[in-house]
Structures are given as structure tokens and as C-alpha cells.
Amino acid sequence: MKRQHPIFIIKGLIDEIKSYIFPIVLFILFSFFGEDFVLIEDDWFLLVTLAFLFLGIVYAFLKWVFFKYQVTHEAIKIHSGVLIKKQRHIKKERIQTIHLESGLLYRAFKLTKLTIETAGNLNESEVSIEALPLDEAHWIKKTLTENKKPVELNQEEVNQDNLKTIKEIDMTTLFKAGFTSGSVGIVMALLFALIAQIIAFLPNGLETFFKDSYSRLGISLIIILFLVYVFIAWIISIIRYVIRYAFFTVTKENDDLMVERGLFVKKTLTLKLTRVQSIIITEGLLREPFNYASIEVEVAGGKTDKETELTIIHPLIKKHQIDDFLNEVFSDYQLTKTFTYAPKRARMRFLFRNLIPYVLLTPVFIFFPLSLWVMLFLPVSILIALSQHKHAGYHLNDDTLTLSKRVIAKKTIITKKKHIQALSFKATFLQRFKSLSTIMIHILAAPKAKSYQVVDLSVSDQEMIYTWLSKEV
Amino acid sequence: MDKPSETLHPNALKAFRVRGLVGFSVMIVLSITLLIISIIESEFPVWLSFSGFGLSLLIFMINVIIMPHLKMKYWGYEIKENEIDIQHGIIIVKRILIPMNRVQHVDLSYGPILKKFKLASILITTAGSNHEIPALDFETARKVHQTISHLVNLSEDDV
């Protein structure tokens, strides 16, 4: 059995301090604002702090002492726990994904944190080893994901020739992807909340602030300020994206796909290609005009990427390159270009669905005629509705079902027959009247099962898909 | 597309009706209680109990008379060698196709009402969804349960 690198004691201590930092700050603040400065001036404060620090060090040390691991060809064993002892043996076959994650501290010492995920109950489904030397982590990963006997620690170059770097993102692409990521809306909301918080601290509050600035600055300045606000939000969203996705690299090794990314915190995610359940190609509103898309995969079992629900395997790709890329990674997935789309008679339904919000708003329009400016969005809604109709479709081939749909962004979902858990069709009274039907596929995904649906396809298409799936091999 | 061939057991009609009756009697008891309260306590509004009676009547009409009949008519299922086919729904018609080798496990269950009529319902779980066939007679349910379990065991396809 082996122990982690002693740096873990420091990491553990930092983590502990981190989790106490909020109450401590609160404590100090309160003692400052209190009537008398007892706690600060007394030696008590120092003493208590030192005592806590000492206990923290002891605890972190004990945690390090009691944490032991062992990797063999068949399994990994981990013994841990200071007071409550825990022993866990995970068989190699049960391992779903392995990722590496190194923060700044670990990177300084060439260490990493290795997380192993298994299928099963989400809370109990993962174990991690902190502060592992990088080369040992790679060796463990290789040993536990490989089918053959493990290579010795010192001969780690042996399998290097199977390694194939498929995609390394360059700076231009990264910024382009950040620029069009569409997360500017979220950043704007966060920024707004922050600004509102700051303004709330101003003596006259939010409302008077707006009234004042309006009367002082006039409408044109307000618009300029708003544009500046959008601009700043956009810059922040780009920075946020760059931090997350810098050094994005996809590497293929036998049946494993490795996705590395991150500017400060480097994340490595390994997934088994055989566990991929579906591929989702998304063309965001800002990306579609430039023929760009991003590619994600849905993987069975384990928690995949924690920041996003899906695992991105390509953040920004030209549409005509998708086929080559899929070929290189999967070899058995293709992007089709011939779809069977929703029939013409379905168009009205798409239009009506998008106009419902406006109809519901009618009473508001009657009582507050000023709100009629919302109607300016009507043409946009109609365009989206028409486009939704135009892109609702499917394609069948021997073993693959491809769905095409649009809510706001256009999505193409490619999945294999063997990965469809169940297929269902739904038709409301009104749909049956026009012989239309909604198709829905259920697939396995992490952290929970998912379903994708395409609305208002023709009933004859429903029959096509039905017979396609029921013709089991 | 043809409807799946099998329908629910005729006894299911009675079971659904009894189930509706249970709900109905709960409502009735509640309304009577309200009526009694309003008789004792003159300030308590009488219309509350009357609307309770009205609601009970509505429940009786829908859950005891109309729905069980429609359910019987619109539920269909078929268990073939390679797949399970289910159809249900009156206003929204739903058709479900589950390939046999995707089935993870099958649960057979019955409550007191279903038991009284010698019926059971079957819950089919795949890795991505749950589907129910309600109210089959005991024999069929057990047979379906066994068939599916057997077929599932035959196919060893991993996800």
C-alpha cells in the first residue's frame, strides 16, 4: 500500500481553512462591530486561532497517514478514514471513467488528483486520490483502463505510439468560440445582480438611482451605458470561456478518449468510446451564420464533466469538418445531410406554438398599452418558428438514427440503434387530426437518463422509425 | 400502424371502477363531515359541503363510469420475441416500443384492489425509462414477467 505525496497535508489544511474561512471572517467582523474589541485585543483570539490551526494540521496529517492505496492489474484498493475507517476495492471492469485534475498548487509540484468513477449510486460512485505524482497517475490510468496486462511503471513509453492527438485548439479558435459561446446572457444577469447589490448600498437605493441618472444623463447616455455594460459582459464571458477551455486537447488512445482543458485548473477526462451513447452537434445562434458548431457526447455511467452536463469533445468546428472529425474519433458515426423533414401541414402548428405567449399577454397589452413594444419580437418569433419547422427531421440508416431539431439553437443528435433504450410516439388530438406525431427516444446518460424529442413529424415517418427499431438483429 | 393486439383483462374494468369508488367514497365522507360541521356550527358555510357533493358526483361520473371504460378501450400491449409494444392515452395517444434486450428488469406488483380481482400490473424498467402495463390477470402477468425475464437473460448486450 502506498501513501499520497506529503503535499496533501498542505492541501488538506488549505481545504480545511477554506471551509472555515467564512465563519472566521464573520467572527472577526462581528467582534469588530461589537461594543468592545474583546476578542481581537485579548490573547484569547490568537490562542484559539493557533489551537484550531494546530488541530487542523494534526487532522490533515492523520488523514494523510491513514490514506493508502494500491493498484494491481485487476483492481484498485483504497483504505482511508481517521475515525471511521473505509476500505474500498474497485474492480477494473467496474470503472467507468478516470479523470485527472490539477490546481495551481499541484501543478507546481507536478502532482494531480485522480478521480475514479463507477456506475451506481451517485454519491458513492466515486473515489479520488489526491496529490499523486503526474507520471504515476498516468500509469494508474493506463493500468486500470487497459485490457492487457499492465506495463511497469518505468516503461511508460511503451504504448505511446497508440496515442493520437486529434484536436488541439489554437488561440484564434478559442477566442472565436468564446466570442460566440452565447453565455453572455448569463454573465449579463450575474453582472446586473452585482451592480444592483452595489447600488443598493448607495444612500438612495435603486429606484432613485435610475431616476436620477435618467434625468441627468438623458436617454442617449443610458443607451451608451447599456452598450458598455453589454460589451463588458461580453468580454467577461470570453475570459470565462478561455479560462475553462484553454489548452483544449482531444487525444485518442485505443478505445479511450482523453479530453484535457483549463487555463489554471487543468482537467483531464477519460471516457471509453464504447460507452458513448449519442453525439450532439449544436449550432448556436451566433455560430450558425458562420457555419460553426460544437460537438458533445453523452456517456453512460458516472458523472461526466461537472461544469457542463454533456462532455464537449470539440468546442468549435467548421461544419464541413465534422465528418472527418467524427471519423477520426469514432469511425462508426457519420453525419448525414439528407433528412426527412416535418411535412408542410405541420408548419401552422409551429407558428401557433410560438405565438401562444403573445396571445397569453393580451390582457397585459390591454391594460398597459406601453408594453406593446414586446410585439417588436413578433417577427423574430415567426422566423424562429419557420426555422424550427424547417429543421425538424430525422434520418435512418442501418444502425443509426439521426434527429434534427431546433428550439433556439439547432441541434443534431446522432445515436445508434443499440443505444436507444425505448422509443415512444405521442400524438395529441389535434396532431392526429393532421396525421402528425411527436417522436421521442430515451437514452442512457449521466447523471440520469435522457430523452430527445422531435415534434410534428408525419405519421408515415412514425411508422418508418417504428419498423426500423422493431427489426431487431 | 395497427394497435397492439392484446388488451387488458376484462376484470380490469371492475378494478378501475372500484378504485374510482374508493376515491368517490373518500370525497363523500369528507362532504358529509363538512355538512355535519355546518349544521352544528352555524357560521360554517354550507356551500362548502354542497360543492363537495358536487365534486364527488363529478368524480363518480369520470372515474367510475367514463374513464374505466375508455381506459379498457385505449390500452393495448403486445409482447413479442424481440420487443414490447405498448399503446395508451385518449386525448394524447402514446405508443412505446421497447427492444427486449434493453430491458433491465421487470417488476410485478399488485395492491389490495388488484389482488381482489386477481390482477397485477407490470413495470418495465430500461436504463433510460420506466413503462407500466396496468391490470393484467395474474396468470398472464406472471407469464409476461417470466417471458420478459427469460428473454432479457438471453441477450447479454451491454450498454
XYZ file of C-alpha atoms in Angstrom:
632
model
C 0.000 0.000 0.000
C 1.189 3.462 -0.869
C 0.567 6.878 0.570
C -0.127 10.113 -1.201
C 2.532 12.770 -1.663
C 3.050 14.687 1.648
C 1.978 17.872 -0.116
C -1.501 16.544 0.517
C -1.131 17.640 4.150
C -0.816 21.227 2.994
C -3.647 20.794 0.509
C -5.805 19.224 3.189
C -5.016 22.059 5.552
C -5.857 24.657 2.916
C -9.149 22.876 2.216
C -9.974 22.850 5.901
C -9.152 26.517 6.288
C -11.216 27.235 3.201
C -14.246 25.583 4.717
C -13.818 27.572 7.922
C -12.919 30.880 6.308
C -16.473 32.163 6.147
C -17.351 31.652 9.818
C -13.937 33.042 10.808
C -14.388 36.209 8.757
C -17.877 36.573 10.174
C -16.470 36.089 13.658
C -13.814 38.758 13.160
C -16.281 41.186 11.605
C -18.709 40.754 14.459
C -16.026 41.308 17.028
C -15.008 44.480 15.183
C -18.505 45.864 15.090
C -19.213 44.793 18.636
C -19.199 47.228 21.517
C -15.868 46.142 22.886
C -12.992 44.642 20.963
C -12.538 41.858 23.477
C -11.771 39.060 21.101
C -9.274 40.902 18.990
C -7.357 42.591 21.742
C -7.247 39.643 24.035
C -4.626 36.993 23.543
C -7.545 34.600 23.540
C -8.181 35.184 19.893
C -4.651 34.344 18.901
C -4.684 31.322 21.142
C -7.925 29.953 19.727
C -6.715 30.515 16.190
C -3.442 28.746 16.911
C -5.257 25.875 18.553
C -7.510 25.476 15.558
C -4.563 25.658 13.206
C -2.742 23.019 15.222
C -5.757 20.728 15.222
C -6.083 21.304 11.509
C -2.505 20.289 10.907
C -2.878 17.190 13.062
C -6.079 16.210 11.290
C -4.604 16.777 7.834
C -1.558 14.764 8.866
C -3.675 11.896 10.188
C -5.718 11.928 7.011
C -2.533 11.589 5.046
C -1.251 8.804 7.302
C -4.421 6.761 7.062
C -4.942 7.156 3.354
C -3.363 4.289 1.495
C -3.885 2.943 -1.968
C -2.739 0.079 -4.090
C -3.183 -0.524 -7.777
C -2.954 -4.005 -9.228
C -3.795 -5.396 -12.659
C -7.293 -6.259 -11.542
C -8.336 -3.636 -9.099
C -7.617 -0.601 -7.033
C -7.727 -0.726 -3.243
C -8.138 2.328 -1.117
C -8.050 2.438 2.665
C -8.902 5.713 4.332
C -10.523 7.432 7.290
C -9.224 8.890 10.514
C -12.071 7.935 12.830
C -14.331 5.981 10.545
C -12.273 3.552 8.537
C -13.224 2.911 4.993
C -11.926 0.238 2.704
C -12.838 0.147 -0.886
C -11.875 -2.273 -3.604
C -12.912 -1.401 -7.098
C -12.575 -3.972 -9.819
C -11.124 -2.775 -13.063
C -14.170 -3.770 -15.076
C -16.431 -1.638 -12.890
C -14.504 1.549 -13.586
C -16.307 3.896 -15.904
C -14.184 6.969 -16.212
C -10.996 8.298 -14.737
C -10.162 11.960 -14.630
C -7.219 13.978 -13.546
C -7.464 17.458 -12.166
C -4.578 19.623 -11.045
C -4.926 23.008 -9.444
C -2.145 25.563 -9.156
C -0.565 24.025 -6.046
C -0.450 20.559 -7.546
C 0.903 21.831 -10.811
C 3.808 23.481 -9.030
C 4.815 20.071 -7.666
C 3.851 18.092 -10.781
C 1.041 16.402 -8.907
C -2.550 15.713 -9.751
C -5.818 14.493 -8.296
C -7.150 11.303 -9.770
C -10.868 10.574 -9.619
C -12.311 7.187 -10.429
C -15.960 6.843 -11.257
C -18.033 3.731 -11.211
C -21.610 3.128 -12.172
C -24.129 3.153 -9.408
C -25.387 5.362 -6.677
C -24.199 8.855 -7.465
C -22.853 9.827 -4.059
C -20.957 6.639 -3.508
C -19.839 6.235 -7.061
C -16.531 7.985 -6.984
C -13.227 7.862 -5.175
C -10.267 10.120 -5.599
C -6.615 10.004 -4.772
C -5.144 13.407 -4.026
C -1.590 14.578 -4.643
C -0.409 11.880 -6.981
C 2.778 12.352 -8.953
C 1.728 13.028 -12.535
C 3.571 10.109 -14.105
C 2.214 7.694 -11.544
C -1.296 8.996 -12.172
C -0.866 8.356 -15.870
C 0.443 4.922 -15.138
C -2.538 4.119 -12.902
C -4.884 5.396 -15.548
C -3.248 3.256 -18.151
C -3.212 0.181 -15.953
C -6.828 0.489 -14.964
C -8.183 1.238 -18.397
C -6.110 -1.213 -20.318
C -7.344 -4.652 -21.234
C -3.973 -6.308 -21.335
C -1.525 -6.794 -18.510
C -0.181 -3.584 -17.071
C 3.127 -2.154 -18.087
C 5.754 -1.491 -15.481
C 5.986 1.957 -14.028
C 9.349 2.676 -15.598
C 8.400 1.657 -19.094
C 5.616 4.060 -19.633
C 6.600 4.992 -23.174
C 5.697 1.545 -24.431
C 2.211 2.397 -25.556
C 2.960 5.879 -26.720
C 2.568 5.022 -30.394
C -1.123 4.273 -29.906
C -1.605 7.786 -28.636
C -3.057 10.042 -31.248
C -3.731 13.694 -30.679
C -6.816 14.525 -32.631
C -7.535 18.100 -31.830
C -5.580 20.818 -30.169
C -7.373 24.096 -30.040
C -5.406 27.165 -31.146
C -5.776 30.630 -29.686
C -7.827 32.103 -32.536
C -10.362 29.304 -32.419
C -10.513 29.561 -28.655
C -11.367 33.261 -28.780
C -13.806 32.763 -31.615
C -15.520 30.043 -29.588
C -15.572 32.274 -26.528
C -16.963 35.150 -28.535
C -19.849 33.068 -29.848
C -20.393 30.881 -26.788
C -23.713 32.548 -26.000
C -23.007 32.643 -22.299
C -23.063 36.444 -22.434
C -26.672 36.354 -21.236
C -25.720 34.541 -18.028
C -22.820 36.907 -17.393
C -25.078 39.893 -18.012
C -27.543 38.614 -15.444
C -24.785 37.987 -12.891
C -23.258 41.375 -13.552
C -26.640 43.004 -13.195
C -27.204 41.294 -9.860
C -23.790 42.525 -8.715
C -24.415 46.095 -9.852
C -27.829 46.056 -8.211
C -26.172 44.930 -4.971
C -23.695 47.804 -5.153
C -26.384 50.328 -5.969
C -28.485 49.073 -3.076
C -25.661 50.245 -0.822
C -25.971 53.742 -2.243
C -27.893 56.050 0.072
C -30.971 56.496 -2.110
C -31.483 52.992 -3.352
C -32.002 51.561 -6.785
C -35.081 53.373 -7.967
C -33.885 56.884 -7.293
C -30.537 55.985 -8.774
C -32.171 55.141 -12.068
C -34.453 58.180 -11.975
C -31.560 60.480 -11.173
C -29.270 59.155 -13.829
C -32.068 59.301 -16.344
C -32.857 62.956 -15.676
C -29.196 63.848 -15.530
C -27.906 61.890 -18.475
C -30.804 61.602 -20.886
C -31.828 58.638 -22.963
C -28.834 58.562 -25.325
C -26.355 58.240 -22.495
C -28.410 55.488 -20.953
C -28.206 53.587 -24.210
C -24.454 54.125 -24.389
C -24.107 52.930 -20.806
C -26.147 49.876 -21.649
C -23.928 49.130 -24.630
C -20.844 49.472 -22.436
C -22.483 47.083 -19.990
C -23.126 44.550 -22.748
C -19.569 44.993 -24.001
C -18.049 44.385 -20.572
C -20.300 41.377 -20.025
C -19.200 40.010 -23.369
C -15.524 40.441 -22.506
C -16.089 38.690 -19.179
C -17.888 35.827 -20.884
C -14.963 35.422 -23.276
C -12.467 35.411 -20.397
C -14.603 32.880 -18.564
C -14.663 30.670 -21.619
C -10.931 30.968 -22.186
C -10.193 30.023 -18.567
C -12.326 26.932 -18.918
C -11.321 25.767 -22.342
C -7.739 26.924 -22.861
C -5.335 24.199 -23.996
C -8.278 22.105 -25.103
C -6.869 18.849 -26.384
C -8.544 15.676 -27.501
C -6.414 12.568 -27.558
C -7.379 9.097 -28.579
C -5.696 6.061 -27.142
C -7.046 2.701 -28.234
C -10.651 2.806 -27.048
C -10.273 5.757 -24.750
C -10.800 9.384 -25.475
C -8.975 11.915 -23.358
C -10.204 15.471 -23.128
C -7.880 17.966 -21.487
C -8.691 21.586 -20.838
C -8.308 24.510 -18.475
C -6.049 27.511 -18.066
C -5.418 27.438 -14.309
C -7.064 24.253 -13.171
C -6.177 21.607 -15.645
C -8.822 18.972 -16.160
C -8.393 15.657 -17.842
C -11.346 13.461 -18.547
C -11.038 9.972 -19.897
C -14.018 8.283 -21.412
C -14.490 4.944 -23.057
C -15.593 5.308 -26.637
C -17.707 2.196 -26.339
C -19.770 3.858 -23.642
C -20.726 6.819 -25.774
C -24.496 6.786 -26.193
C -25.057 9.663 -28.534
C -23.368 12.572 -30.218
C -24.917 16.002 -30.142
C -23.919 18.675 -32.609
C -25.063 22.124 -31.573
C -25.094 25.180 -33.783
C -25.654 28.154 -31.513
C -27.440 31.204 -32.875
C -24.197 33.172 -33.065
C -22.277 30.278 -34.579
C -24.737 29.103 -37.187
C -24.291 32.097 -39.580
C -20.563 31.365 -39.720
C -21.084 27.632 -40.249
C -19.592 26.731 -36.902
C -20.806 24.108 -34.463
C -19.726 22.382 -31.265
C -19.757 18.649 -30.647
C -20.708 16.963 -27.405
C -21.157 13.363 -26.367
C -23.452 11.647 -23.926
C -21.674 8.951 -21.947
C -23.265 6.189 -19.895
C -22.444 5.933 -16.235
C -20.513 8.089 -13.852
C -20.692 11.810 -13.569
C -19.058 13.180 -16.655
C -17.990 16.758 -16.813
C -19.213 18.569 -13.756
C -19.381 22.045 -15.237
C -21.440 21.018 -18.192
C -23.923 18.213 -18.391
C -22.531 16.919 -21.626
C -18.918 16.316 -22.436
C -17.630 18.655 -25.083
C -15.263 16.914 -27.438
C -14.918 19.787 -29.849
C -15.691 23.365 -28.836
C -15.769 24.910 -32.297
C -15.638 23.182 -35.628
C -16.422 24.193 -39.197
C -19.449 22.262 -40.345
C -17.728 20.635 -43.298
C -15.017 19.250 -40.999
C -17.450 17.439 -38.718
C -17.485 14.280 -40.807
C -13.713 13.957 -40.781
C -13.550 14.610 -37.078
C -16.231 12.027 -36.234
C -14.495 9.549 -38.469
C -11.230 10.070 -36.711
C -12.685 9.735 -33.235
C -15.381 7.130 -33.632
C -15.025 5.611 -37.086
C -18.615 4.351 -36.898
C -20.589 7.583 -36.627
C -21.375 9.754 -39.608
C -23.199 12.997 -40.017
C -25.928 12.696 -42.603
C -27.063 15.553 -44.726
C -30.283 14.085 -46.036
C -33.074 14.424 -43.546
C -36.740 13.681 -43.837
C -38.302 16.841 -42.507
C -41.645 17.594 -40.930
C -44.366 17.891 -43.568
C -45.731 21.191 -44.784
C -49.019 20.718 -42.966
C -47.140 20.949 -39.667
C -45.948 24.492 -40.273
C -49.042 26.163 -38.826
C -48.559 24.230 -35.577
C -45.006 25.542 -35.215
C -46.250 29.072 -35.814
C -49.099 28.724 -33.330
C -46.836 27.301 -30.640
C -44.556 30.308 -30.896
C -47.412 32.782 -30.906
C -49.082 31.422 -27.774
C -47.019 33.657 -25.418
C -48.212 36.739 -27.288
C -51.816 35.595 -27.061
C -51.424 34.991 -23.335
C -50.022 38.505 -22.947
C -53.133 40.127 -24.477
C -54.622 41.226 -21.142
C -51.304 42.907 -20.298
C -51.398 44.718 -23.628
C -54.939 45.935 -22.948
C -54.176 47.294 -19.506
C -50.650 48.547 -20.208
C -50.555 49.656 -23.841
C -46.941 50.694 -23.371
C -45.946 47.044 -23.140
C -46.892 46.642 -26.796
C -43.219 47.099 -27.650
C -42.916 43.382 -26.919
C -44.652 42.966 -30.274
C -41.361 44.025 -31.872
C -40.174 40.493 -31.173
C -43.051 39.020 -33.139
C -41.152 38.848 -36.450
C -38.267 37.139 -34.644
C -40.658 34.561 -33.184
C -42.137 33.923 -36.611
C -38.696 33.458 -38.126
C -37.716 31.058 -35.361
C -40.974 29.150 -35.811
C -40.378 28.792 -39.540
C -36.827 27.676 -38.921
C -37.979 25.214 -36.247
C -40.317 23.702 -38.795
C -37.633 23.650 -41.456
C -35.169 21.788 -39.242
C -37.427 19.255 -37.531
C -36.441 15.995 -39.113
C -34.824 12.586 -38.890
C -32.676 10.241 -40.867
C -32.430 6.474 -40.657
C -29.719 4.200 -41.793
C -28.875 0.599 -40.913
C -27.945 1.157 -37.320
C -28.078 4.906 -36.751
C -30.875 7.314 -36.059
C -30.168 10.998 -36.559
C -32.565 13.601 -35.266
C -32.538 17.228 -36.240
C -34.341 19.890 -34.265
C -34.283 23.471 -33.166
C -35.538 25.122 -30.036
C -33.319 28.190 -30.242
C -30.023 26.609 -31.201
C -30.048 23.978 -33.905
C -29.199 20.502 -32.695
C -28.376 17.284 -34.451
C -28.499 14.140 -32.342
C -26.833 11.000 -33.651
C -27.471 7.747 -31.831
C -27.075 4.058 -32.555
C -29.957 1.636 -32.631
C -28.375 -0.370 -29.828
C -28.297 2.692 -27.598
C -31.967 3.518 -27.884
C -33.494 2.266 -24.649
C -37.042 2.885 -25.703
C -38.868 4.690 -28.424
C -42.152 6.458 -27.918
C -44.581 8.393 -30.021
C -47.106 10.839 -28.810
C -49.976 12.400 -30.687
C -52.482 14.813 -29.251
C -55.985 15.069 -30.567
C -55.004 17.998 -32.783
C -51.910 16.240 -34.080
C -53.954 13.186 -35.064
C -56.302 15.465 -36.920
C -53.380 16.382 -39.181
C -51.729 12.923 -39.053
C -48.742 14.234 -37.177
C -46.826 12.657 -34.355
C -44.102 13.540 -31.865
C -41.217 11.110 -31.676
C -39.160 10.635 -28.564
C -36.113 8.486 -27.884
C -34.940 7.525 -24.431
C -31.243 7.057 -23.967
C -28.909 6.348 -21.119
C -26.793 9.236 -19.945
C -25.053 10.610 -16.909
C -26.079 11.630 -14.348
C -29.531 10.434 -15.375
C -31.386 9.103 -18.353
C -32.356 11.494 -21.061
C -34.845 11.764 -23.836
C -34.845 13.719 -27.045
C -37.947 14.544 -28.978
C -38.830 15.947 -32.345
C -42.346 17.313 -32.666
C -44.795 17.092 -35.533
C -43.316 14.554 -37.863
C -45.634 12.788 -40.248
C -47.385 9.614 -39.087
C -45.819 7.766 -42.001
C -42.411 8.720 -40.591
C -43.515 7.367 -37.246
C -44.163 4.032 -38.913
C -40.785 4.122 -40.627
C -38.936 4.642 -37.363
C -41.086 2.085 -35.590
C -40.349 -0.663 -38.081
C -36.704 0.345 -38.192
C -36.301 -0.254 -34.468
C -38.514 -3.308 -34.294
C -36.457 -5.054 -36.966
C -34.015 -6.224 -34.349
C -30.985 -8.205 -35.284
C -49.913 1.348 -37.731
C -52.074 -1.270 -36.063
C -52.878 -1.185 -32.427
C -51.030 -3.749 -30.293
C -53.067 -6.951 -30.218
C -53.533 -7.648 -26.503
C -55.948 -5.746 -24.328
C -56.280 -5.560 -20.561
C -58.181 -8.302 -18.745
C -61.973 -7.714 -18.540
C -61.719 -7.780 -14.756
C -59.592 -4.656 -15.013
C -62.758 -2.701 -15.764
C -64.144 -3.664 -12.352
C -60.824 -2.943 -10.681
C -60.666 0.534 -12.187
C -64.258 1.156 -11.105
C -63.576 0.032 -7.545
C -60.527 2.262 -7.493
C -62.732 5.147 -8.640
C -65.306 4.244 -6.000
C -62.694 4.447 -3.264
C -61.842 7.990 -4.299
C -65.536 8.772 -4.532
C -66.321 7.470 -1.043
C -63.451 9.460 0.447
C -64.946 12.586 -1.101
C -68.435 11.680 0.125
C -67.255 11.109 3.693
C -65.452 14.447 3.577
C -68.560 16.220 2.311
C -70.772 14.615 4.961
C -68.303 15.706 7.639
C -68.433 19.236 6.281
C -72.248 19.116 6.271
C -72.333 17.978 9.882
C -69.932 20.731 10.881
C -72.048 23.325 9.136
C -75.172 22.044 10.927
C -73.516 22.248 14.344
C -71.581 25.444 13.710
C -73.986 27.869 12.050
C -71.208 30.201 10.963
C -69.556 27.490 8.891
C -70.529 27.948 5.202
C -72.929 25.309 3.872
C -71.871 25.726 0.255
C -68.549 24.057 1.062
C -70.197 20.719 1.714
C -72.540 21.116 -1.252
C -69.670 21.764 -3.613
C -68.058 18.717 -2.013
C -71.088 16.655 -3.020
C -70.968 18.152 -6.496
C -67.307 17.270 -6.833
C -67.989 13.723 -5.622
C -70.648 13.349 -8.279
C -68.216 14.580 -10.917
C -65.578 12.133 -9.698
C -68.148 9.367 -9.799
C -69.081 10.203 -13.371
C -65.494 10.423 -14.589
C -63.561 7.885 -12.539
C -66.258 5.260 -12.127
C -68.390 5.451 -15.236
C -66.465 7.037 -18.100
C -62.715 6.588 -17.618
C -62.524 2.864 -16.805
C -64.380 2.135 -19.989
C -62.175 4.365 -22.124
C -59.040 3.015 -20.471
C -60.059 -0.509 -21.379
C -60.667 0.575 -24.924
C -57.453 2.522 -25.399
C -54.908 0.385 -23.567
C -53.112 -2.103 -25.707
C -49.917 -4.059 -25.426
C -48.065 -6.816 -27.174
C -45.072 -8.775 -26.049
C -43.172 -10.129 -28.983
C -39.971 -12.058 -29.064
C -37.775 -9.026 -29.599
C -39.777 -6.139 -28.291
C -42.515 -4.841 -26.092
C -45.132 -2.642 -27.658
C -47.477 -0.503 -25.572
C -50.150 1.971 -26.554
C -52.315 4.108 -24.288
C -53.912 7.502 -23.965
C -57.189 9.011 -25.026
C -56.555 12.631 -25.883
C -52.801 12.203 -26.182
C -52.145 8.808 -27.678
C -48.792 7.390 -26.704
C -47.065 4.498 -28.390
C -43.983 2.952 -26.838
C -41.581 0.439 -28.286
C -39.002 -1.180 -26.026
C -36.441 -3.508 -27.578
C -36.285 -6.618 -25.418
C -32.556 -6.559 -24.854
C -32.772 -3.062 -23.384
C -34.994 -4.185 -20.530
C -33.122 -4.050 -17.252
C -35.701 -5.571 -15.013
C -39.389 -6.222 -14.701
C -41.455 -5.693 -11.579
C -44.745 -7.351 -10.933
C -46.921 -5.641 -8.373
C -50.469 -5.544 -7.070
C -52.311 -3.652 -4.393
C -55.360 -4.856 -2.421
C -57.822 -3.884 -5.156
C -55.933 -5.554 -7.963
C -55.431 -8.607 -5.775
C -59.138 -8.920 -5.128
C -59.729 -9.215 -8.865
C -56.714 -11.475 -9.350
C -54.873 -8.853 -11.344
C -51.367 -7.423 -11.308
C -49.518 -4.643 -13.037
C -46.130 -4.861 -14.644
C -43.436 -2.224 -14.523
C -40.748 -2.439 -17.170
C -37.508 -0.622 -16.491
C -34.839 0.106 -19.067
C -31.642 2.001 -18.416
C -33.370 5.092 -19.703
C -37.058 4.897 -18.854
C -39.925 3.231 -16.963
C -43.094 1.862 -18.503
C -46.158 0.312 -16.969
C -48.764 -2.141 -18.126
C -51.621 -1.950 -15.626
C -54.066 -4.682 -14.652
C -53.268 -7.929 -16.356
C -54.745 -11.082 -14.934
C -52.480 -12.968 -12.618
C -51.627 -15.767 -14.984
C -50.806 -13.512 -17.895
C -48.852 -11.139 -15.707
C -46.760 -13.959 -14.353
C -46.255 -15.348 -17.807
C -45.281 -11.946 -19.192
C -42.989 -11.426 -16.243
C -41.316 -14.753 -16.860
C -41.127 -14.309 -20.612
C -39.502 -10.938 -20.302
C -37.089 -12.067 -17.608
C -36.200 -15.060 -19.717
C -35.709 -13.040 -22.881
C -33.739 -10.431 -21.030
C -31.396 -13.060 -19.697
C -30.817 -14.399 -23.174
C -29.483 -11.149 -24.526
C -26.285 -10.057 -22.925
C -25.849 -6.817 -24.750
C -24.060 -4.301 -22.645
C -24.881 -0.622 -22.837
